[in-house]
PDB file of C-alpha atoms in Angstrom:
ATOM      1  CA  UNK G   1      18.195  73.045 103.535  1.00 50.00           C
ATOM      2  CA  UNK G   2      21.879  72.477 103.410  1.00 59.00           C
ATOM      3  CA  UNK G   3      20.850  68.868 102.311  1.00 59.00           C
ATOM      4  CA  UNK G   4      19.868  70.463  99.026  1.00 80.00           C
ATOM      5  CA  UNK G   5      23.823  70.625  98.138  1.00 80.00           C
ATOM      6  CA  UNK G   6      24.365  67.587  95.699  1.00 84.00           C
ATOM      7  CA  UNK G   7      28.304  68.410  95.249  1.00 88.00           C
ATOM      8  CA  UNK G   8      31.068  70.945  95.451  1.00 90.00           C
ATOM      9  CA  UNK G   9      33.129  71.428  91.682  1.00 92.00           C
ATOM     10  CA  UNK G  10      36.610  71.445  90.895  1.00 87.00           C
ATOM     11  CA  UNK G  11      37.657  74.442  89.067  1.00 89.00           C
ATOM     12  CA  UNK G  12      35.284  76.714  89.990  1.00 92.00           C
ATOM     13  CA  UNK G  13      37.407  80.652  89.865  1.00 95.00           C
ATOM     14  CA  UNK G  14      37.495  81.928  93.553  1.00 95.00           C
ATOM     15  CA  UNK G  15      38.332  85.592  91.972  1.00 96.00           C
ATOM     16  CA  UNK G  16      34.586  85.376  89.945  1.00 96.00           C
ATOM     17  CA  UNK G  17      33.070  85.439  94.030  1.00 96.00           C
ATOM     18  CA  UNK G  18      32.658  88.255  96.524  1.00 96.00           C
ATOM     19  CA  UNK G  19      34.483  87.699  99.898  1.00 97.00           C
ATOM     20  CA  UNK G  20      31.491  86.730 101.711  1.00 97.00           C
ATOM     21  CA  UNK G  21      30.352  83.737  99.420  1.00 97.00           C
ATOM     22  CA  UNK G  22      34.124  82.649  99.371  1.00 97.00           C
ATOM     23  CA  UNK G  23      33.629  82.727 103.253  1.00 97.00           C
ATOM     24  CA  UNK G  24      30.656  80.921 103.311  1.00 96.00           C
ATOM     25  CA  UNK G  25      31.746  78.092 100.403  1.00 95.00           C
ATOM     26  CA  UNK G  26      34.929  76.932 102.729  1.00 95.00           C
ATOM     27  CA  UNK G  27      32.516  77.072 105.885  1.00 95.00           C
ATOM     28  CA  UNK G  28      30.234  74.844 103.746  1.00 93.00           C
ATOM     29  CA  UNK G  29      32.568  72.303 102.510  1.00 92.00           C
ATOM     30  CA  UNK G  30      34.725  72.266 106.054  1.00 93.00           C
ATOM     31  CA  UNK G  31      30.900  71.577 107.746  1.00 91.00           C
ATOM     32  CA  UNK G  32      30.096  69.136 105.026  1.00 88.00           C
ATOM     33  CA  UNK G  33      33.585  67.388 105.276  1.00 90.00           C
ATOM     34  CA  UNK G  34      33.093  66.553 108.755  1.00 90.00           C
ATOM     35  CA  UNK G  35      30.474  63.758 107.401  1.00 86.00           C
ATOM     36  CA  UNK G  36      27.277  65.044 108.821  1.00 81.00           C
ATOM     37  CA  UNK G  37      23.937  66.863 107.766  1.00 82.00           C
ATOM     38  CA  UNK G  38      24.567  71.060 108.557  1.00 84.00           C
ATOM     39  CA  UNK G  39      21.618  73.108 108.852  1.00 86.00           C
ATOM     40  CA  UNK G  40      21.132  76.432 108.258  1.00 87.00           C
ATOM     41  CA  UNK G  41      21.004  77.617 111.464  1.00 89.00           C
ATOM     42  CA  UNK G  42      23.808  76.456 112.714  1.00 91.00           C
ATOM     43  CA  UNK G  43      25.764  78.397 109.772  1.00 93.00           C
ATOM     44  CA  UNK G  44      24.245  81.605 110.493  1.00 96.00           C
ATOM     45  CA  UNK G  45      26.463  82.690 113.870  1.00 95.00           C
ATOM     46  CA  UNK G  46      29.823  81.871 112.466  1.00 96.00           C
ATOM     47  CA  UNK G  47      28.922  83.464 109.085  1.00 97.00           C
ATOM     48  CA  UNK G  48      27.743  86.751 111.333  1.00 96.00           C
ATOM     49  CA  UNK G  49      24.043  86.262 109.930  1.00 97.00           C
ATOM     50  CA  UNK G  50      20.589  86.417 111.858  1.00 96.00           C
ATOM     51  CA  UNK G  51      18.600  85.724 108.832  1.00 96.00           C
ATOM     52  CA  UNK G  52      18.922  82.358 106.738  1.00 94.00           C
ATOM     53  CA  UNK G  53      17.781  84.165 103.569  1.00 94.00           C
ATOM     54  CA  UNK G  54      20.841  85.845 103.342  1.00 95.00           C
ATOM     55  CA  UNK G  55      23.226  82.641 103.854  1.00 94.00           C
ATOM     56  CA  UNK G  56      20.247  80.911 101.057  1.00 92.00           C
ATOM     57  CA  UNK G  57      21.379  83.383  98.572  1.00 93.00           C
ATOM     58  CA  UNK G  58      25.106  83.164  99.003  1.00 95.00           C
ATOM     59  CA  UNK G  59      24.418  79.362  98.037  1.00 93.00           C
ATOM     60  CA  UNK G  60      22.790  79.728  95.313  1.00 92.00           C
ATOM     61  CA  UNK G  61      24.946  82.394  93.582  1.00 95.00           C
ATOM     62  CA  UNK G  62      28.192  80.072  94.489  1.00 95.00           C
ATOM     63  CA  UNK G  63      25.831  77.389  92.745  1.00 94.00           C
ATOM     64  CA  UNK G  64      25.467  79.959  89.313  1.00 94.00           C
ATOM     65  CA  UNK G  65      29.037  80.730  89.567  1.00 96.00           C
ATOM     66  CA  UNK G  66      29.982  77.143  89.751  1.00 96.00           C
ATOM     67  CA  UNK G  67      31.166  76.463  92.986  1.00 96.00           C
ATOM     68  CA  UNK G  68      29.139  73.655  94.043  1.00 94.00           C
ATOM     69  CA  UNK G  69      25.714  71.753  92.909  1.00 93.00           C
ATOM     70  CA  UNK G  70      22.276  72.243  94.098  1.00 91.00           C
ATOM     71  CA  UNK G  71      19.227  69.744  94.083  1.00 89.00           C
ATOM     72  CA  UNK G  72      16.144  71.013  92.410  1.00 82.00           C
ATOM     73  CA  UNK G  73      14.251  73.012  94.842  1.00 69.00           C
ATOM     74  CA  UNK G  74      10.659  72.550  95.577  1.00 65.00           C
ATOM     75  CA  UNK G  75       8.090  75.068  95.404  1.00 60.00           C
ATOM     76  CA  UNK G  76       7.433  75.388  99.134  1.00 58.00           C
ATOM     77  CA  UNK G  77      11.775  76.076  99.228  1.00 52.00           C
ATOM     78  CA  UNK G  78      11.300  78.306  96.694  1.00 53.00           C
ATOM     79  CA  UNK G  79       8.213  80.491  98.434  1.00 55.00           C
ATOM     80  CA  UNK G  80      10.138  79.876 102.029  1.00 54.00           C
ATOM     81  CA  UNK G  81      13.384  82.500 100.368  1.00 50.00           C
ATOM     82  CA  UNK G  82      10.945  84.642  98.591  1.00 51.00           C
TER      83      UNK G  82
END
C-alpha cells in the first residue's frame, strides 16, 4: 500500500497539518529514505495504530494538503479503506 506513494513535494505548509499526519509524513519519508518498500503494517506500532485504516487516511489527507503524491488507487484499494 505504501507503494502507492509516487513522491513527497517541496513546499508543502507543515502548519496546514494536524500533529499526527506531520508525525506520520517524517515516519514516511525517513522509512522511504532508507531505499526500501514499507508496508503498512510495519508503520502501524511506531505510529501507536492497530488499524491500517487510520494510518490510510493520514496519507491521503497529507496527499490533499500537498505533502506528498499518490498513485491512482484501484477499486479493490478503494473498497479495502471503505
Amino acid at each position: 500500500m505504501i507503494s502507492m506513494i509516487i513522491e513527497f513535494l517541496d513546499g508543502a505548509n507543515r502548519a496546514t497539518a494536524t500533529t499526527v499526519q506531520l508525525e506520520t509524513y517524517d515516519l514516511l519519508k525517513a522509512k522511504l529514505a532508507e531505499g526500501r518498500k514499507v508496508s503498512v503494517t510495519e508503520l502501524l506500532v511506531p505510529l501507536g495504530l492497530s488499524d491500517r485504516r487510520p494510518l490510510i487516511s493520514r496519507i491521503k489527507h497529507l496527499a490533499e494538503k500537498g505533502f506528498l503524491r499518490l498513485e491512482p488507487e484501484t477499486e479493490q484499494e478503494a473498497a479495502s479503506v471503505a
